[in-house]
XYZ file of N, CA and C in Angstrom:
411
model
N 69.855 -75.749 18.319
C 70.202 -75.867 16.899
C 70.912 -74.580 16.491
N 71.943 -74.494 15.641
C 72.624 -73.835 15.629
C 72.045 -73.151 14.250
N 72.250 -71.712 13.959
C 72.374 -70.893 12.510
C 72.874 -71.385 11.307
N 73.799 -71.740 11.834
C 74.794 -73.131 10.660
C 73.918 -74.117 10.551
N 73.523 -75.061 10.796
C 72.429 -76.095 11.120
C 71.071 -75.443 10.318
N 70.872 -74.658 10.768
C 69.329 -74.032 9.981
C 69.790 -73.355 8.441
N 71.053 -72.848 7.962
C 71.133 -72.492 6.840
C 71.610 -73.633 6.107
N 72.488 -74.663 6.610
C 72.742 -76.089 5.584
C 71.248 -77.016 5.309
N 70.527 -76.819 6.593
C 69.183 -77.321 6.351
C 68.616 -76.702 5.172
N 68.341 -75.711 5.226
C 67.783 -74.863 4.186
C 67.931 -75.061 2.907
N 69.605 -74.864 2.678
C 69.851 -74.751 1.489
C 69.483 -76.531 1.032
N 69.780 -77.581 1.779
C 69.201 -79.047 1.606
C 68.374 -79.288 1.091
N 67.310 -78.432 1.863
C 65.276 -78.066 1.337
C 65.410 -77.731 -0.207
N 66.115 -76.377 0.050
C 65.905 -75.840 -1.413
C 66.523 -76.493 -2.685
N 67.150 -77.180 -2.593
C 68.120 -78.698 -3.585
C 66.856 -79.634 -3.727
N 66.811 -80.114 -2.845
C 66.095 -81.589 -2.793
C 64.164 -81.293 -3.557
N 63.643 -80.655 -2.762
C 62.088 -80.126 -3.258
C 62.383 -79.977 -4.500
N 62.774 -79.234 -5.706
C 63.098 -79.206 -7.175
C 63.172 -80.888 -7.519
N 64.183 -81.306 -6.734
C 64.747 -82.316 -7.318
C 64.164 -83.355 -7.442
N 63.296 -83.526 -6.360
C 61.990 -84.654 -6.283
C 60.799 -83.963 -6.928
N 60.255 -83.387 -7.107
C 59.427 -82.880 -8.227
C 59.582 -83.655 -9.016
N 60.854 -83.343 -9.527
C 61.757 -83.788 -11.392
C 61.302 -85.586 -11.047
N 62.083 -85.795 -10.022
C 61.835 -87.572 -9.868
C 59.968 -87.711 -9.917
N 59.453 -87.478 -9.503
C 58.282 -87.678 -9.025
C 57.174 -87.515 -10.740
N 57.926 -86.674 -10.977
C 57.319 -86.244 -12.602
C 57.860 -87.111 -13.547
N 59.038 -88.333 -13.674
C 59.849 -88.810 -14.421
C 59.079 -90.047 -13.855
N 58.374 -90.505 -12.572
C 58.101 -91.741 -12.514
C 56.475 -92.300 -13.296
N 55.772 -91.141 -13.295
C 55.005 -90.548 -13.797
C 54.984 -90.870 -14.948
N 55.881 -89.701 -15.704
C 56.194 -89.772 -17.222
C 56.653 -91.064 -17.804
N 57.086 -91.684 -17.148
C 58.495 -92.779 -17.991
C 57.412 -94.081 -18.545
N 56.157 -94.660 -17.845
C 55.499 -95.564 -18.362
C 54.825 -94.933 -19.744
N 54.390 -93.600 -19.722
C 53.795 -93.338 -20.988
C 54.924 -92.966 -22.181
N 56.156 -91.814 -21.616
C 56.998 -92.125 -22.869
C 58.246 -93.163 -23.321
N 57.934 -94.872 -22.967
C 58.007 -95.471 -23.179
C 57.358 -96.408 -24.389
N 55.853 -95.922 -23.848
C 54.873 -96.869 -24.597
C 54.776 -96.020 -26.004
N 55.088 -94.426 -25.730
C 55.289 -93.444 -27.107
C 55.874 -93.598 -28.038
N 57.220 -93.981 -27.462
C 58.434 -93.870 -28.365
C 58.966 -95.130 -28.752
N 58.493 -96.113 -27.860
C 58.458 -97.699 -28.184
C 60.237 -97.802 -28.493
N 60.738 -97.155 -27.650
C 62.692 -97.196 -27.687
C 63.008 -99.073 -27.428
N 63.918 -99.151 -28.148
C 64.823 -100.405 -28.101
C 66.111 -100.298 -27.574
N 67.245 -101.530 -27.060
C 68.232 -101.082 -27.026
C 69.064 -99.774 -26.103
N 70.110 -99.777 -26.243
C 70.416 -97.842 -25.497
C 69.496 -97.440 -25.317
N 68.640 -97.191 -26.562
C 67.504 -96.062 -26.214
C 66.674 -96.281 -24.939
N 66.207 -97.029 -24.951
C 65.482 -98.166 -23.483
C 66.061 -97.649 -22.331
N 67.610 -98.363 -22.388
C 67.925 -98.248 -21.278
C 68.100 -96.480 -20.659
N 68.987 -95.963 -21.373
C 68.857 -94.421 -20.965
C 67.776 -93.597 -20.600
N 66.318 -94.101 -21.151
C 65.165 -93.356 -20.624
C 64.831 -94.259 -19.793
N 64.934 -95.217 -19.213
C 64.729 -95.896 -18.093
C 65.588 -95.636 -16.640
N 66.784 -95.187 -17.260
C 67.447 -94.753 -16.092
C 67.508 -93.057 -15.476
N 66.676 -92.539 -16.377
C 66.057 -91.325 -15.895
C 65.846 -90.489 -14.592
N 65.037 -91.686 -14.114
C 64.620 -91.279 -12.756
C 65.623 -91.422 -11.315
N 66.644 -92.152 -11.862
C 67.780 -92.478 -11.373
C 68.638 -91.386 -10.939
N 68.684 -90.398 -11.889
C 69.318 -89.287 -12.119
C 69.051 -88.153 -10.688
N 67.675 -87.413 -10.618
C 67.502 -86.961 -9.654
C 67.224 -87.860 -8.114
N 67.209 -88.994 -8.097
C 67.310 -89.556 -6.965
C 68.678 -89.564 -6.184
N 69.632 -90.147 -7.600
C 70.943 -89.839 -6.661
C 71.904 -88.657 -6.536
N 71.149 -87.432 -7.110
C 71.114 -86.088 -6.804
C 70.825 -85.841 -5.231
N 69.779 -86.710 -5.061
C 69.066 -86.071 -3.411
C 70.694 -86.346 -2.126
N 70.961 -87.521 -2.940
C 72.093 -88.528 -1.714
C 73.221 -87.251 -2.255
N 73.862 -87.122 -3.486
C 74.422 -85.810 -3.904
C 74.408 -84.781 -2.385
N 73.109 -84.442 -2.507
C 72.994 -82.999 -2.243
C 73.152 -83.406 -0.265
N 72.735 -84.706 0.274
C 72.787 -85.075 1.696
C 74.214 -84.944 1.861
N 75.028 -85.301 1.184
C 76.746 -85.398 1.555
C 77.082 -83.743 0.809
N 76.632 -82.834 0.683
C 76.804 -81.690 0.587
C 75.953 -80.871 2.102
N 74.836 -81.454 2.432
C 74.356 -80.957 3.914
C 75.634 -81.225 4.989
N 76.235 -82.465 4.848
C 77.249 -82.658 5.811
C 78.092 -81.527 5.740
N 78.637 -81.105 4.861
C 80.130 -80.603 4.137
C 79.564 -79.501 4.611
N 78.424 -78.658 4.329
C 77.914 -77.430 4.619
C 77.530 -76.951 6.392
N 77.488 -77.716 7.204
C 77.404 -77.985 8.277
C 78.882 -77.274 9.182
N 78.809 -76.354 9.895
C 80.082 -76.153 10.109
C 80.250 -76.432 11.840
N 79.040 -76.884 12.479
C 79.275 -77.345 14.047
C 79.429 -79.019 13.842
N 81.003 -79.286 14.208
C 80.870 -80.757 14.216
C 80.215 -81.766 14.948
N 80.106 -81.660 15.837
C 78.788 -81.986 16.857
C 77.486 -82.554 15.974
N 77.084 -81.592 15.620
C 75.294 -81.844 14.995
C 76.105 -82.327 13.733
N 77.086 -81.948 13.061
C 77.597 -83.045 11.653
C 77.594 -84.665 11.887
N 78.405 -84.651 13.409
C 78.643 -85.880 13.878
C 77.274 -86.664 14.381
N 75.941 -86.041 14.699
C 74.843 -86.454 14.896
C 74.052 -87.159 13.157
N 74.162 -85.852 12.366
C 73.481 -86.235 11.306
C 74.035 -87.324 10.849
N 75.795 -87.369 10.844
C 76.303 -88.895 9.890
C 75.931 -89.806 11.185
N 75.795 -90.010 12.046
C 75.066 -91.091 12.739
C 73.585 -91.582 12.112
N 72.616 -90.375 12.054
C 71.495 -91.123 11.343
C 71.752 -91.599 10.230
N 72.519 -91.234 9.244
C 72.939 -91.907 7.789
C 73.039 -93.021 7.761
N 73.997 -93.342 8.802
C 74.893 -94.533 9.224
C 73.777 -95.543 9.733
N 73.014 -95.128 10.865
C 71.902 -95.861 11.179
C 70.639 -96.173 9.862
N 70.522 -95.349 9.548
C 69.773 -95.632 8.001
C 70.038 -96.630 6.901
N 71.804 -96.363 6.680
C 72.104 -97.401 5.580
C 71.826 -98.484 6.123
N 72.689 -98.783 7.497
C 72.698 -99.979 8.192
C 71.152 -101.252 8.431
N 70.206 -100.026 8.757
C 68.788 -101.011 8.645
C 68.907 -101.441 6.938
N 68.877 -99.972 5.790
C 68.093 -100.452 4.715
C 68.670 -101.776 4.269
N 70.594 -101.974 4.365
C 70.916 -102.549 3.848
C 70.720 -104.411 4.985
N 70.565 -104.222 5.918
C 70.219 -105.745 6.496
C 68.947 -105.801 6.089
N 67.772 -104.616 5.992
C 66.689 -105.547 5.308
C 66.700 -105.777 3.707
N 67.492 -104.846 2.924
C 67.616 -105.876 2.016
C 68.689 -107.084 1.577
N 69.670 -107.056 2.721
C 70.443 -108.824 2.399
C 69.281 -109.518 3.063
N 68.529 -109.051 4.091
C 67.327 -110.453 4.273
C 66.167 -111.088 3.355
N 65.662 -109.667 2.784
C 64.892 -109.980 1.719
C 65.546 -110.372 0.698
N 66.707 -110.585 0.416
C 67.268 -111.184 -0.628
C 66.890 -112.456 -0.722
N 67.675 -113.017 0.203
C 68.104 -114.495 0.890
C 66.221 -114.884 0.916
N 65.121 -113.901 2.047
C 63.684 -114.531 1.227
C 63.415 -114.909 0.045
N 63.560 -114.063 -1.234
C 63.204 -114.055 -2.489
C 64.046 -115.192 -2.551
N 65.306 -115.930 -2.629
C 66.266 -116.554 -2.967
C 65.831 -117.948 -2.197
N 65.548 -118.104 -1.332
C 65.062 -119.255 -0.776
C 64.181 -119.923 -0.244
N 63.013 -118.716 -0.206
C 61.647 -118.887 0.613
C 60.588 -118.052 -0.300
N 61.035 -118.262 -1.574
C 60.037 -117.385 -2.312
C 59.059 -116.018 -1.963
N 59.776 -115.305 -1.550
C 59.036 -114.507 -1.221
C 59.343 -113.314 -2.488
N 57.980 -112.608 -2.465
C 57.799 -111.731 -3.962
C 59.008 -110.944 -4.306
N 59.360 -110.502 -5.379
C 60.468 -109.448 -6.096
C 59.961 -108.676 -5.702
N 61.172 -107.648 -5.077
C 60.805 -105.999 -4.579
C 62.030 -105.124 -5.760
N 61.497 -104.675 -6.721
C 62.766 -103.837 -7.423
C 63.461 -102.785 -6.374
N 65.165 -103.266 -7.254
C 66.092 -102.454 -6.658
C 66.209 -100.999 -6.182
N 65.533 -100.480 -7.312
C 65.101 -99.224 -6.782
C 64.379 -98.754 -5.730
N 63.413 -100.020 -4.951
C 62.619 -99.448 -3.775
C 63.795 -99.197 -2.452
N 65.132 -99.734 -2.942
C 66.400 -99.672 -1.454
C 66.684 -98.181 -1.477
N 67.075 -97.326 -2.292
C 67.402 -95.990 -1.697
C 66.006 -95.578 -1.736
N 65.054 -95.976 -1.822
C 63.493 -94.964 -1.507
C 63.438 -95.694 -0.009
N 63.881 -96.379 0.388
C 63.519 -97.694 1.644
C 64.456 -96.485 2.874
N 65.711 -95.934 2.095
C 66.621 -95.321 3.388
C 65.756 -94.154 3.872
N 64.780 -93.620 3.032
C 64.520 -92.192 3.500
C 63.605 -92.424 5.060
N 62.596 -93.306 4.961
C 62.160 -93.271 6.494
C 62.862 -93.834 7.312
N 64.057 -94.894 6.827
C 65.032 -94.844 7.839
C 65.862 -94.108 8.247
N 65.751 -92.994 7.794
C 66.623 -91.843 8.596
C 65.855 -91.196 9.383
N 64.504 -91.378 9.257
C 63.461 -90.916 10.097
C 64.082 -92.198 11.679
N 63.900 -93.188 11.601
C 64.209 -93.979 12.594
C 65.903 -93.414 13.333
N 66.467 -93.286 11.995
C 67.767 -93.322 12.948
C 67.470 -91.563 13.762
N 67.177 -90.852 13.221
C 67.082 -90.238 13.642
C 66.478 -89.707 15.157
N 65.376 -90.968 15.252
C 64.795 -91.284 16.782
C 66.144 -91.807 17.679
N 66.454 -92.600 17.195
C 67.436 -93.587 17.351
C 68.789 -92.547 18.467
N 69.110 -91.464 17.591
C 70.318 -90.598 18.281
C 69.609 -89.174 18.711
N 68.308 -89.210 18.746
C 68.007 -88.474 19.882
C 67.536 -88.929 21.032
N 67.217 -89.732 20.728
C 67.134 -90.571 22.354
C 68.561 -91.094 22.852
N 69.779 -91.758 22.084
C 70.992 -91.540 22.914
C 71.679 -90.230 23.163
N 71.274 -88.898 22.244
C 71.455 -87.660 23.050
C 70.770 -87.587 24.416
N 69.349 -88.008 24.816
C 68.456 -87.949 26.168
C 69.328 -88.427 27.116
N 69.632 -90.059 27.008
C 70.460 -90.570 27.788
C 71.980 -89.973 27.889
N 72.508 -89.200 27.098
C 73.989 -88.777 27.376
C 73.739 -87.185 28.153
N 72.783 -86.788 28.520
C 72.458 -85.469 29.143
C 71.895 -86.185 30.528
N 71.987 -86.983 30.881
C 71.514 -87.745 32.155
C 72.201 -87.783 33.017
């Protein structure tokens, strides 16, 4: 792992930890100052989309880990797990669609799909270190 690699990591850490706090505290918050402020209308929707805000900060700040990355190699590794990530979240949710849509199976809100990519980057990430194993063979 390269110096470059450990300081884009870093600075990633230090973005994201703040930033999920904020989310984590807004998912928290948002059922009670809802029921507070009893908002209608705009109002509704804008404090509902709240939590929205620092989530797609985190994806923000992942396509700034790339950019910050200066060995293309391990750049070209990380957008592989991305790539492997979107790719699962988004076939399991056109499948669970098509469930809910034709086989009744329960509503999963939209919002659980970018919370759905984060352990799939954990997978993809298995995923292209084990075809690194096999390409050192």
């Amino acid at each position: 792992m390269s110096r470059d690699h450990d300081s884009a990591e870093w600075a990633y850490v230090r973005r994201v930890i703040p930033t999920m706090i904020v989310y984590l505290a807004l998912i928290v918050a948002l059922p009670f100052l809802i029921y507070w402020l009893r908002p209608h209308g705009p109002a509704l929707w804008l404090i509902a989309l709240l939590p929205a805000v620092p989530l797609s900060l985190v994806f923000w700040f992942y396509g700034q880990f790339f950019i910050e990355l200066r060995d293309e190699y391990i750049r070209l590794l990380e957008i592989r797990k991305a790539l492997i990530a979107t790719g699962i979240v988004m076939m399991a949710a056109t499948a669970w669609g098509f469930l809910e849509s034709y086989a009744g199976a329960p509503h999963v809100p939209l919002f659980a799909v970018p919370l759905a990519w984060f352990p799939c980057l954990g997978i993809g990430a298995l995923i292209v270190a084990r075809g690194e194993r096999r390409a050192m063979r």
